[in-house]
Amino acid sequence: MNILSIQSHVAYGHVGNAAATFALQRLGIEVWPIQTVQFSNHTGYGSWRGRAFDAGSIRELMQGIGERGVLGTCDGVLSGYLGSAGIGEAVLEAAATVKKANPQARYCCDPVIGDVGRGVFVQPGVAEFMRDRAVPAADVVTPNHFELDNLTGRITTNMAETWAAVEVLRAMGPQTVLVTSLTTNETPDNAIDLLACDGAGRYRVRTPKLPISVNGAGDAIAALFFAHWLRSGSAAEALSRAASAVFGILKKTAEAGSREILLIEAQEEFVKPSQVFEAEKV
């Protein structure tokens, strides 16, 4: 399997492509990474070095890949953090180009906009681009709880409201939705929920809440969910496999007291999670 992944990248740590690429490779998937930014570290540290790339650089790299004659072998396109709406247009062009070469290819948009407690942290215009352009073009979307509300213009406090928002999102275009980092008034204080929905049904995985706050877990779970969904065609199976793997990695990260997720040290979790959380149909 070949996946084109267009995301941010850091030299130190694991966010964006620095999280997604290895996670996918550990599953035996060939990854074609295109970086939207190249930073020394993620911005959560408060300071960083590096630069963002423009839409032209993405188009140039796509042209070069196309010249190799391999786009027909690409099974999926994955996108994450976008530095600007202009870069987003280049990402959608890339997804359309891949789908033209391989009509069976699918596009997964991780609509990075913000998070609970932090609010919107992307550049002006990006949130609107995600809602109006990227989500309608995607086959799969993987918002967190905050992003689900932002994209649908809703405030979800219970499961009924959350599922209603998921259906609003699906009506915008993507038929498969993964919601991460979900906490409603029905979620126990010591747990966190993940939801997935496709044409076959609605599913939930509930995992223990860990005493940890790190960057990159969302990037990893979006990549894993997309890969397992491409392989199995099942949102339920993809949810179970992705949630189990990321929980195992975060558990080991919490035990080590690390500020960066331990993707390398805990890599066995990708292929053989220590604890398997089955997806419950709801």
PDB file of N, CA, C and O in Angstrom, residues 60-137:
ATOM      1  N   GLU A  60       5.078  21.599  -7.018  1.00  0.00           N
ATOM      2  CA  GLU A  60       6.327  21.184  -7.669  1.00  0.00           C
ATOM      3  C   GLU A  60       6.671  19.741  -7.320  1.00  0.00           C
ATOM      4  O   GLU A  60       7.052  18.942  -8.193  1.00  0.00           O
ATOM      5  N   LEU A  61       6.524  19.392  -6.042  1.00  0.00           N
ATOM      6  CA  LEU A  61       6.814  18.028  -5.633  1.00  0.00           C
ATOM      7  C   LEU A  61       5.819  17.041  -6.239  1.00  0.00           C
ATOM      8  O   LEU A  61       6.191  15.937  -6.657  1.00  0.00           O
ATOM      9  N   MET A  62       4.553  17.434  -6.301  1.00  0.00           N
ATOM     10  CA  MET A  62       3.556  16.573  -6.928  1.00  0.00           C
ATOM     11  C   MET A  62       3.871  16.353  -8.402  1.00  0.00           C
ATOM     12  O   MET A  62       3.714  15.243  -8.927  1.00  0.00           O
ATOM     13  N   GLN A  63       4.346  17.396  -9.073  1.00  0.00           N
ATOM     14  CA  GLN A  63       4.714  17.258 -10.476  1.00  0.00           C
ATOM     15  C   GLN A  63       5.842  16.246 -10.628  1.00  0.00           C
ATOM     16  O   GLN A  63       5.820  15.391 -11.523  1.00  0.00           O
ATOM     17  N   GLY A  64       6.822  16.333  -9.712  1.00  0.00           N
ATOM     18  CA  GLY A  64       7.948  15.407  -9.777  1.00  0.00           C
ATOM     19  C   GLY A  64       7.537  13.967  -9.535  1.00  0.00           C
ATOM     20  O   GLY A  64       8.003  13.046 -10.218  1.00  0.00           O
ATOM     21  N   ILE A  65       6.651  13.751  -8.560  1.00  0.00           N
ATOM     22  CA  ILE A  65       6.167  12.395  -8.305  1.00  0.00           C
ATOM     23  C   ILE A  65       5.399  11.887  -9.523  1.00  0.00           C
ATOM     24  O   ILE A  65       5.547  10.731  -9.949  1.00  0.00           O
ATOM     25  N   GLY A  66       4.582  12.783 -10.104  1.00  0.00           N
ATOM     26  CA  GLY A  66       3.823  12.393 -11.282  1.00  0.00           C
ATOM     27  C   GLY A  66       4.711  11.988 -12.436  1.00  0.00           C
ATOM     28  O   GLY A  66       4.382  11.065 -13.203  1.00  0.00           O
ATOM     29  N   GLU A  67       5.854  12.667 -12.555  1.00  0.00           N
ATOM     30  CA  GLU A  67       6.796  12.355 -13.632  1.00  0.00           C
ATOM     31  C   GLU A  67       7.449  10.982 -13.466  1.00  0.00           C
ATOM     32  O   GLU A  67       8.020  10.451 -14.415  1.00  0.00           O
ATOM     33  N   ARG A  68       7.353  10.424 -12.278  1.00  0.00           N
ATOM     34  CA  ARG A  68       7.874   9.068 -12.063  1.00  0.00           C
ATOM     35  C   ARG A  68       6.867   8.023 -12.547  1.00  0.00           C
ATOM     36  O   ARG A  68       7.151   6.824 -12.551  1.00  0.00           O
ATOM     37  N   GLY A  69       5.644   8.465 -12.870  1.00  0.00           N
ATOM     38  CA  GLY A  69       4.629   7.545 -13.381  1.00  0.00           C
ATOM     39  C   GLY A  69       4.047   6.607 -12.344  1.00  0.00           C
ATOM     40  O   GLY A  69       3.584   5.515 -12.685  1.00  0.00           O
ATOM     41  N   VAL A  70       4.036   7.043 -11.075  1.00  0.00           N
ATOM     42  CA  VAL A  70       3.622   6.136  -9.998  1.00  0.00           C
ATOM     43  C   VAL A  70       2.298   6.524  -9.333  1.00  0.00           C
ATOM     44  O   VAL A  70       1.830   5.811  -8.442  1.00  0.00           O
ATOM     45  N   LEU A  71       1.697   7.622  -9.739  1.00  0.00           N
ATOM     46  CA  LEU A  71       0.497   8.079  -9.040  1.00  0.00           C
ATOM     47  C   LEU A  71      -0.650   7.065  -9.100  1.00  0.00           C
ATOM     48  O   LEU A  71      -1.484   7.012  -8.202  1.00  0.00           O
ATOM     49  N   GLY A  72      -0.662   6.252 -10.144  1.00  0.00           N
ATOM     50  CA  GLY A  72      -1.694   5.223 -10.256  1.00  0.00           C
ATOM     51  C   GLY A  72      -1.571   4.142  -9.206  1.00  0.00           C
ATOM     52  O   GLY A  72      -2.519   3.371  -9.000  1.00  0.00           O
ATOM     53  N   THR A  73      -0.433   4.070  -8.531  1.00  0.00           N
ATOM     54  CA  THR A  73      -0.232   3.064  -7.477  1.00  0.00           C
ATOM     55  C   THR A  73      -0.475   3.638  -6.091  1.00  0.00           C
ATOM     56  O   THR A  73      -0.298   2.928  -5.095  1.00  0.00           O
ATOM     57  N   CYS A  74      -0.890   4.892  -6.011  1.00  0.00           N
ATOM     58  CA  CYS A  74      -1.153   5.526  -4.719  1.00  0.00           C
ATOM     59  C   CYS A  74      -2.561   5.147  -4.256  1.00  0.00           C
ATOM     60  O   CYS A  74      -3.546   5.348  -4.972  1.00  0.00           O
ATOM     61  N   ASP A  75      -2.658   4.615  -3.042  1.00  0.00           N
ATOM     62  CA  ASP A  75      -3.944   4.130  -2.526  1.00  0.00           C
ATOM     63  C   ASP A  75      -4.700   5.181  -1.726  1.00  0.00           C
ATOM     64  O   ASP A  75      -5.914   5.055  -1.531  1.00  0.00           O
ATOM     65  N   GLY A  76      -3.990   6.190  -1.235  1.00  0.00           N
ATOM     66  CA  GLY A  76      -4.667   7.184  -0.422  1.00  0.00           C
ATOM     67  C   GLY A  76      -3.836   8.424  -0.223  1.00  0.00           C
ATOM     68  O   GLY A  76      -2.606   8.394  -0.309  1.00  0.00           O
ATOM     69  N   VAL A  77      -4.530   9.532   0.037  1.00  0.00           N
ATOM     70  CA  VAL A  77      -3.891  10.812   0.343  1.00  0.00           C
ATOM     71  C   VAL A  77      -4.345  11.226   1.733  1.00  0.00           C
ATOM     72  O   VAL A  77      -5.538  11.203   2.054  1.00  0.00           O
ATOM     73  N   LEU A  78      -3.386  11.594   2.570  1.00  0.00           N
ATOM     74  CA  LEU A  78      -3.648  12.013   3.937  1.00  0.00           C
ATOM     75  C   LEU A  78      -3.133  13.432   4.118  1.00  0.00           C
ATOM     76  O   LEU A  78      -2.000  13.737   3.750  1.00  0.00           O
ATOM     77  N   SER A  79      -3.963  14.311   4.655  1.00  0.00           N
ATOM     78  CA  SER A  79      -3.503  15.676   4.934  1.00  0.00           C
ATOM     79  C   SER A  79      -3.768  16.023   6.381  1.00  0.00           C
ATOM     80  O   SER A  79      -4.705  15.514   7.011  1.00  0.00           O
ATOM     81  N   GLY A  80      -2.923  16.924   6.922  1.00  0.00           N
ATOM     82  CA  GLY A  80      -3.053  17.363   8.303  1.00  0.00           C
ATOM     83  C   GLY A  80      -2.971  18.867   8.408  1.00  0.00           C
ATOM     84  O   GLY A  80      -3.685  19.581   7.709  1.00  0.00           O
ATOM     85  N   TYR A  81      -2.067  19.346   9.255  1.00  0.00           N
ATOM     86  CA  TYR A  81      -1.931  20.781   9.495  1.00  0.00           C
ATOM     87  C   TYR A  81      -1.617  21.532   8.208  1.00  0.00           C
ATOM     88  O   TYR A  81      -0.729  21.144   7.447  1.00  0.00           O
ATOM     89  N   LEU A  82      -2.353  22.623   7.980  1.00  0.00           N
ATOM     90  CA  LEU A  82      -2.120  23.477   6.819  1.00  0.00           C
ATOM     91  C   LEU A  82      -1.699  24.867   7.297  1.00  0.00           C
ATOM     92  O   LEU A  82      -2.358  25.452   8.157  1.00  0.00           O
ATOM     93  N   GLY A  83      -0.622  25.373   6.745  1.00  0.00           N
ATOM     94  CA  GLY A  83      -0.151  26.692   7.141  1.00  0.00           C
ATOM     95  C   GLY A  83      -0.995  27.820   6.605  1.00  0.00           C
ATOM     96  O   GLY A  83      -0.970  28.938   7.125  1.00  0.00           O
ATOM     97  N   SER A  84      -1.755  27.573   5.547  1.00  0.00           N
ATOM     98  CA  SER A  84      -2.597  28.608   4.950  1.00  0.00           C
ATOM     99  C   SER A  84      -3.650  27.943   4.083  1.00  0.00           C
ATOM    100  O   SER A  84      -3.524  26.776   3.689  1.00  0.00           O
ATOM    101  N   ALA A  85      -4.695  28.712   3.750  1.00  0.00           N
ATOM    102  CA  ALA A  85      -5.726  28.196   2.852  1.00  0.00           C
ATOM    103  C   ALA A  85      -5.154  27.946   1.464  1.00  0.00           C
ATOM    104  O   ALA A  85      -5.590  27.031   0.753  1.00  0.00           O
ATOM    105  N   GLY A  86      -4.158  28.746   1.063  1.00  0.00           N
ATOM    106  CA  GLY A  86      -3.523  28.560  -0.244  1.00  0.00           C
ATOM    107  C   GLY A  86      -2.841  27.206  -0.347  1.00  0.00           C
ATOM    108  O   GLY A  86      -2.923  26.536  -1.388  1.00  0.00           O
ATOM    109  N   ILE A  87      -2.170  26.792   0.722  1.00  0.00           N
ATOM    110  CA  ILE A  87      -1.558  25.467   0.742  1.00  0.00           C
ATOM    111  C   ILE A  87      -2.647  24.395   0.651  1.00  0.00           C
ATOM    112  O   ILE A  87      -2.493  23.375  -0.020  1.00  0.00           O
ATOM    113  N   GLY A  88      -3.772  24.674   1.306  1.00  0.00           N
ATOM    114  CA  GLY A  88      -4.883  23.738   1.252  1.00  0.00           C
ATOM    115  C   GLY A  88      -5.370  23.483  -0.159  1.00  0.00           C
ATOM    116  O   GLY A  88      -5.709  22.349  -0.521  1.00  0.00           O
ATOM    117  N   GLU A  89      -5.407  24.520  -0.975  1.00  0.00           N
ATOM    118  CA  GLU A  89      -5.835  24.345  -2.368  1.00  0.00           C
ATOM    119  C   GLU A  89      -4.886  23.409  -3.104  1.00  0.00           C
ATOM    120  O   GLU A  89      -5.315  22.566  -3.894  1.00  0.00           O
ATOM    121  N   ALA A  90      -3.589  23.527  -2.809  1.00  0.00           N
ATOM    122  CA  ALA A  90      -2.613  22.639  -3.446  1.00  0.00           C
ATOM    123  C   ALA A  90      -2.804  21.202  -2.977  1.00  0.00           C
ATOM    124  O   ALA A  90      -2.610  20.253  -3.745  1.00  0.00           O
ATOM    125  N   VAL A  91      -3.191  21.032  -1.720  1.00  0.00           N
ATOM    126  CA  VAL A  91      -3.451  19.693  -1.190  1.00  0.00           C
ATOM    127  C   VAL A  91      -4.644  19.062  -1.897  1.00  0.00           C
ATOM    128  O   VAL A  91      -4.607  17.896  -2.294  1.00  0.00           O
ATOM    129  N   LEU A  92      -5.707  19.835  -2.080  1.00  0.00           N
ATOM    130  CA  LEU A  92      -6.884  19.301  -2.766  1.00  0.00           C
ATOM    131  C   LEU A  92      -6.564  18.969  -4.220  1.00  0.00           C
ATOM    132  O   LEU A  92      -7.082  17.985  -4.763  1.00  0.00           O
ATOM    133  N   GLU A  93      -5.723  19.780  -4.853  1.00  0.00           N
ATOM    134  CA  GLU A  93      -5.289  19.472  -6.214  1.00  0.00           C
ATOM    135  C   GLU A  93      -4.526  18.151  -6.240  1.00  0.00           C
ATOM    136  O   GLU A  93      -4.704  17.325  -7.155  1.00  0.00           O
ATOM    137  N   ALA A  94      -3.678  17.938  -5.225  1.00  0.00           N
ATOM    138  CA  ALA A  94      -2.911  16.692  -5.146  1.00  0.00           C
ATOM    139  C   ALA A  94      -3.835  15.498  -4.999  1.00  0.00           C
ATOM    140  O   ALA A  94      -3.665  14.468  -5.669  1.00  0.00           O
ATOM    141  N   ALA A  95      -4.846  15.626  -4.128  1.00  0.00           N
ATOM    142  CA  ALA A  95      -5.794  14.530  -3.932  1.00  0.00           C
ATOM    143  C   ALA A  95      -6.559  14.239  -5.218  1.00  0.00           C
ATOM    144  O   ALA A  95      -6.769  13.073  -5.584  1.00  0.00           O
ATOM    145  N   ALA A  96      -6.965  15.289  -5.909  1.00  0.00           N
ATOM    146  CA  ALA A  96      -7.700  15.109  -7.166  1.00  0.00           C
ATOM    147  C   ALA A  96      -6.823  14.464  -8.231  1.00  0.00           C
ATOM    148  O   ALA A  96      -7.290  13.625  -9.011  1.00  0.00           O
ATOM    149  N   THR A  97      -5.551  14.844  -8.264  1.00  0.00           N
ATOM    150  CA  THR A  97      -4.618  14.266  -9.234  1.00  0.00           C
ATOM    151  C   THR A  97      -4.429  12.776  -8.992  1.00  0.00           C
ATOM    152  O   THR A  97      -4.414  11.962  -9.924  1.00  0.00           O
ATOM    153  N   VAL A  98      -4.280  12.402  -7.705  1.00  0.00           N
ATOM    154  CA  VAL A  98      -4.120  10.989  -7.367  1.00  0.00           C
ATOM    155  C   VAL A  98      -5.383  10.210  -7.742  1.00  0.00           C
ATOM    156  O   VAL A  98      -5.311   9.125  -8.321  1.00  0.00           O
ATOM    157  N   LYS A  99      -6.549  10.772  -7.441  1.00  0.00           N
ATOM    158  CA  LYS A  99      -7.806  10.074  -7.753  1.00  0.00           C
ATOM    159  C   LYS A  99      -8.019   9.931  -9.255  1.00  0.00           C
ATOM    160  O   LYS A  99      -8.635   8.961  -9.708  1.00  0.00           O
ATOM    161  N   LYS A 100      -7.515  10.899 -10.007  1.00  0.00           N
ATOM    162  CA  LYS A 100      -7.627  10.778 -11.462  1.00  0.00           C
ATOM    163  C   LYS A 100      -6.759   9.626 -11.965  1.00  0.00           C
ATOM    164  O   LYS A 100      -7.150   8.879 -12.873  1.00  0.00           O
ATOM    165  N   ALA A 101      -5.573   9.478 -11.353  1.00  0.00           N
ATOM    166  CA  ALA A 101      -4.667   8.398 -11.755  1.00  0.00           C
ATOM    167  C   ALA A 101      -5.147   7.049 -11.242  1.00  0.00           C
ATOM    168  O   ALA A 101      -4.943   6.016 -11.886  1.00  0.00           O
ATOM    169  N   ASN A 102      -5.777   7.051 -10.062  1.00  0.00           N
ATOM    170  CA  ASN A 102      -6.294   5.823  -9.468  1.00  0.00           C
ATOM    171  C   ASN A 102      -7.667   6.110  -8.875  1.00  0.00           C
ATOM    172  O   ASN A 102      -7.780   6.592  -7.741  1.00  0.00           O
ATOM    173  N   PRO A 103      -8.732   5.827  -9.599  1.00  0.00           N
ATOM    174  CA  PRO A 103     -10.092   6.128  -9.117  1.00  0.00           C
ATOM    175  C   PRO A 103     -10.458   5.423  -7.815  1.00  0.00           C
ATOM    176  O   PRO A 103     -11.422   5.818  -7.152  1.00  0.00           O
ATOM    177  N   GLN A 104      -9.712   4.413  -7.437  1.00  0.00           N
ATOM    178  CA  GLN A 104      -9.978   3.702  -6.178  1.00  0.00           C
ATOM    179  C   GLN A 104      -9.306   4.363  -4.981  1.00  0.00           C
ATOM    180  O   GLN A 104      -9.564   3.974  -3.831  1.00  0.00           O
ATOM    181  N   ALA A 105      -8.452   5.340  -5.218  1.00  0.00           N
ATOM    182  CA  ALA A 105      -7.753   6.023  -4.125  1.00  0.00           C
ATOM    183  C   ALA A 105      -8.737   6.841  -3.312  1.00  0.00           C
ATOM    184  O   ALA A 105      -9.769   7.303  -3.816  1.00  0.00           O
ATOM    185  N   ARG A 106      -8.419   7.053  -2.032  1.00  0.00           N
ATOM    186  CA  ARG A 106      -9.278   7.806  -1.135  1.00  0.00           C
ATOM    187  C   ARG A 106      -8.488   8.925  -0.447  1.00  0.00           C
ATOM    188  O   ARG A 106      -7.279   8.827  -0.294  1.00  0.00           O
ATOM    189  N   TYR A 107      -9.221   9.959  -0.056  1.00  0.00           N
ATOM    190  CA  TYR A 107      -8.606  11.120   0.592  1.00  0.00           C
ATOM    191  C   TYR A 107      -9.097  11.229   2.027  1.00  0.00           C
ATOM    192  O   TYR A 107     -10.302  11.270   2.286  1.00  0.00           O
ATOM    193  N   CYS A 108      -8.157  11.286   2.957  1.00  0.00           N
ATOM    194  CA  CYS A 108      -8.456  11.470   4.377  1.00  0.00           C
ATOM    195  C   CYS A 108      -7.958  12.834   4.821  1.00  0.00           C
ATOM    196  O   CYS A 108      -6.761  13.136   4.701  1.00  0.00           O
ATOM    197  N   CYS A 109      -8.865  13.648   5.329  1.00  0.00           N
ATOM    198  CA  CYS A 109      -8.526  14.979   5.824  1.00  0.00           C
ATOM    199  C   CYS A 109      -8.582  14.979   7.345  1.00  0.00           C
ATOM    200  O   CYS A 109      -9.642  14.753   7.932  1.00  0.00           O
ATOM    201  N   ASP A 110      -7.445  15.223   7.977  1.00  0.00           N
ATOM    202  CA  ASP A 110      -7.423  15.493   9.413  1.00  0.00           C
ATOM    203  C   ASP A 110      -7.560  17.009   9.542  1.00  0.00           C
ATOM    204  O   ASP A 110      -6.589  17.738   9.319  1.00  0.00           O
ATOM    205  N   PRO A 111      -8.755  17.505   9.864  1.00  0.00           N
ATOM    206  CA  PRO A 111      -9.019  18.946   9.789  1.00  0.00           C
ATOM    207  C   PRO A 111      -8.475  19.712  10.993  1.00  0.00           C
ATOM    208  O   PRO A 111      -9.222  20.151  11.876  1.00  0.00           O
ATOM    209  N   VAL A 112      -7.178  19.855  11.029  1.00  0.00           N
ATOM    210  CA  VAL A 112      -6.524  20.499  12.181  1.00  0.00           C
ATOM    211  C   VAL A 112      -6.941  21.966  12.253  1.00  0.00           C
ATOM    212  O   VAL A 112      -6.653  22.754  11.345  1.00  0.00           O
ATOM    213  N   ILE A 113      -7.645  22.313  13.321  1.00  0.00           N
ATOM    214  CA  ILE A 113      -8.128  23.677  13.531  1.00  0.00           C
ATOM    215  C   ILE A 113      -7.758  24.179  14.925  1.00  0.00           C
ATOM    216  O   ILE A 113      -7.288  25.300  15.108  1.00  0.00           O
ATOM    217  N   GLY A 114      -7.972  23.341  15.923  1.00  0.00           N
ATOM    218  CA  GLY A 114      -7.716  23.748  17.296  1.00  0.00           C
ATOM    219  C   GLY A 114      -8.044  22.634  18.252  1.00  0.00           C
ATOM    220  O   GLY A 114      -8.175  21.476  17.865  1.00  0.00           O
ATOM    221  N   ASP A 115      -8.213  22.993  19.523  1.00  0.00           N
ATOM    222  CA  ASP A 115      -8.492  21.985  20.532  1.00  0.00           C
ATOM    223  C   ASP A 115      -9.161  22.633  21.733  1.00  0.00           C
ATOM    224  O   ASP A 115      -9.069  23.852  21.920  1.00  0.00           O
ATOM    225  N   VAL A 116      -9.822  21.818  22.537  1.00  0.00           N
ATOM    226  CA  VAL A 116     -10.447  22.300  23.762  1.00  0.00           C
ATOM    227  C   VAL A 116      -9.362  22.900  24.666  1.00  0.00           C
ATOM    228  O   VAL A 116      -8.303  22.303  24.857  1.00  0.00           O
ATOM    229  N   GLY A 117      -9.607  24.066  25.188  1.00  0.00           N
ATOM    230  CA  GLY A 117      -8.638  24.715  26.060  1.00  0.00           C
ATOM    231  C   GLY A 117      -7.707  25.668  25.336  1.00  0.00           C
ATOM    232  O   GLY A 117      -7.234  26.652  25.914  1.00  0.00           O
ATOM    233  N   ARG A 118      -7.447  25.376  24.068  1.00  0.00           N
ATOM    234  CA  ARG A 118      -6.568  26.229  23.264  1.00  0.00           C
ATOM    235  C   ARG A 118      -7.335  27.063  22.259  1.00  0.00           C
ATOM    236  O   ARG A 118      -6.855  28.096  21.814  1.00  0.00           O
ATOM    237  N   GLY A 119      -8.522  26.583  21.877  1.00  0.00           N
ATOM    238  CA  GLY A 119      -9.288  27.285  20.858  1.00  0.00           C
ATOM    239  C   GLY A 119      -8.686  27.073  19.485  1.00  0.00           C
ATOM    240  O   GLY A 119      -7.923  26.129  19.246  1.00  0.00           O
ATOM    241  N   VAL A 120      -9.009  27.966  18.563  1.00  0.00           N
ATOM    242  CA  VAL A 120      -8.470  27.891  17.201  1.00  0.00           C
ATOM    243  C   VAL A 120      -7.013  28.341  17.214  1.00  0.00           C
ATOM    244  O   VAL A 120      -6.697  29.419  17.719  1.00  0.00           O
ATOM    245  N   PHE A 121      -6.114  27.522  16.651  1.00  0.00           N
ATOM    246  CA  PHE A 121      -4.701  27.902  16.632  1.00  0.00           C
ATOM    247  C   PHE A 121      -4.108  27.932  15.224  1.00  0.00           C
ATOM    248  O   PHE A 121      -2.905  28.115  15.059  1.00  0.00           O
ATOM    249  N   VAL A 122      -4.937  27.785  14.204  1.00  0.00           N
ATOM    250  CA  VAL A 122      -4.431  27.872  12.831  1.00  0.00           C
ATOM    251  C   VAL A 122      -4.556  29.307  12.325  1.00  0.00           C
ATOM    252  O   VAL A 122      -5.202  30.154  12.938  1.00  0.00           O
ATOM    253  N   GLN A 123      -3.927  29.576  11.200  1.00  0.00           N
ATOM    254  CA  GLN A 123      -3.928  30.912  10.620  1.00  0.00           C
ATOM    255  C   GLN A 123      -5.341  31.298  10.151  1.00  0.00           C
ATOM    256  O   GLN A 123      -6.161  30.439   9.833  1.00  0.00           O
ATOM    257  N   PRO A 124      -5.632  32.604  10.096  1.00  0.00           N
ATOM    258  CA  PRO A 124      -6.945  33.060   9.618  1.00  0.00           C
ATOM    259  C   PRO A 124      -7.263  32.478   8.236  1.00  0.00           C
ATOM    260  O   PRO A 124      -6.405  32.443   7.358  1.00  0.00           O
ATOM    261  N   GLY A 125      -8.476  32.021   8.078  1.00  0.00           N
ATOM    262  CA  GLY A 125      -8.919  31.468   6.803  1.00  0.00           C
ATOM    263  C   GLY A 125      -8.817  29.964   6.705  1.00  0.00           C
ATOM    264  O   GLY A 125      -9.500  29.347   5.874  1.00  0.00           O
ATOM    265  N   VAL A 126      -7.982  29.338   7.553  1.00  0.00           N
ATOM    266  CA  VAL A 126      -7.785  27.895   7.465  1.00  0.00           C
ATOM    267  C   VAL A 126      -9.020  27.138   7.955  1.00  0.00           C
ATOM    268  O   VAL A 126      -9.456  26.158   7.336  1.00  0.00           O
ATOM    269  N   ALA A 127      -9.600  27.582   9.070  1.00  0.00           N
ATOM    270  CA  ALA A 127     -10.789  26.901   9.596  1.00  0.00           C
ATOM    271  C   ALA A 127     -11.923  26.936   8.572  1.00  0.00           C
ATOM    272  O   ALA A 127     -12.617  25.929   8.358  1.00  0.00           O
ATOM    273  N   GLU A 128     -12.094  28.079   7.930  1.00  0.00           N
ATOM    274  CA  GLU A 128     -13.134  28.209   6.915  1.00  0.00           C
ATOM    275  C   GLU A 128     -12.836  27.338   5.698  1.00  0.00           C
ATOM    276  O   GLU A 128     -13.741  26.742   5.105  1.00  0.00           O
ATOM    277  N   PHE A 129     -11.558  27.267   5.338  1.00  0.00           N
ATOM    278  CA  PHE A 129     -11.163  26.403   4.222  1.00  0.00           C
ATOM    279  C   PHE A 129     -11.469  24.945   4.535  1.00  0.00           C
ATOM    280  O   PHE A 129     -11.981  24.204   3.676  1.00  0.00           O
ATOM    281  N   MET A 130     -11.167  24.529   5.754  1.00  0.00           N
ATOM    282  CA  MET A 130     -11.466  23.153   6.149  1.00  0.00           C
ATOM    283  C   MET A 130     -12.956  22.866   6.003  1.00  0.00           C
ATOM    284  O   MET A 130     -13.355  21.835   5.445  1.00  0.00           O
ATOM    285  N   ARG A 131     -13.770  23.771   6.494  1.00  0.00           N
ATOM    286  CA  ARG A 131     -15.218  23.564   6.470  1.00  0.00           C
ATOM    287  C   ARG A 131     -15.783  23.604   5.054  1.00  0.00           C
ATOM    288  O   ARG A 131     -16.588  22.740   4.673  1.00  0.00           O
ATOM    289  N   ASP A 132     -15.354  24.583   4.262  1.00  0.00           N
ATOM    290  CA  ASP A 132     -15.995  24.831   2.964  1.00  0.00           C
ATOM    291  C   ASP A 132     -15.379  24.053   1.809  1.00  0.00           C
ATOM    292  O   ASP A 132     -16.062  23.773   0.819  1.00  0.00           O
ATOM    293  N   ARG A 133     -14.108  23.684   1.923  1.00  0.00           N
ATOM    294  CA  ARG A 133     -13.423  23.069   0.783  1.00  0.00           C
ATOM    295  C   ARG A 133     -12.865  21.678   1.084  1.00  0.00           C
ATOM    296  O   ARG A 133     -13.094  20.740   0.336  1.00  0.00           O
ATOM    297  N   ALA A 134     -12.144  21.551   2.193  1.00  0.00           N
ATOM    298  CA  ALA A 134     -11.450  20.284   2.443  1.00  0.00           C
ATOM    299  C   ALA A 134     -12.408  19.171   2.856  1.00  0.00           C
ATOM    300  O   ALA A 134     -12.368  18.069   2.295  1.00  0.00           O
ATOM    301  N   VAL A 135     -13.258  19.444   3.845  1.00  0.00           N
ATOM    302  CA  VAL A 135     -14.179  18.403   4.321  1.00  0.00           C
ATOM    303  C   VAL A 135     -15.088  17.900   3.199  1.00  0.00           C
ATOM    304  O   VAL A 135     -15.247  16.678   3.030  1.00  0.00           O
ATOM    305  N   PRO A 136     -15.698  18.766   2.380  1.00  0.00           N
ATOM    306  CA  PRO A 136     -16.542  18.254   1.295  1.00  0.00           C
ATOM    307  C   PRO A 136     -15.789  17.405   0.273  1.00  0.00           C
ATOM    308  O   PRO A 136     -16.401  16.565  -0.399  1.00  0.00           O
ATOM    309  N   ALA A 137     -14.479  17.614   0.151  1.00  0.00           N
ATOM    310  CA  ALA A 137     -13.689  16.858  -0.825  1.00  0.00           C
ATOM    311  C   ALA A 137     -13.201  15.525  -0.278  1.00  0.00           C
ATOM    312  O   ALA A 137     -12.710  14.682  -1.037  1.00  0.00           O
TER     313      ALA A 137
END
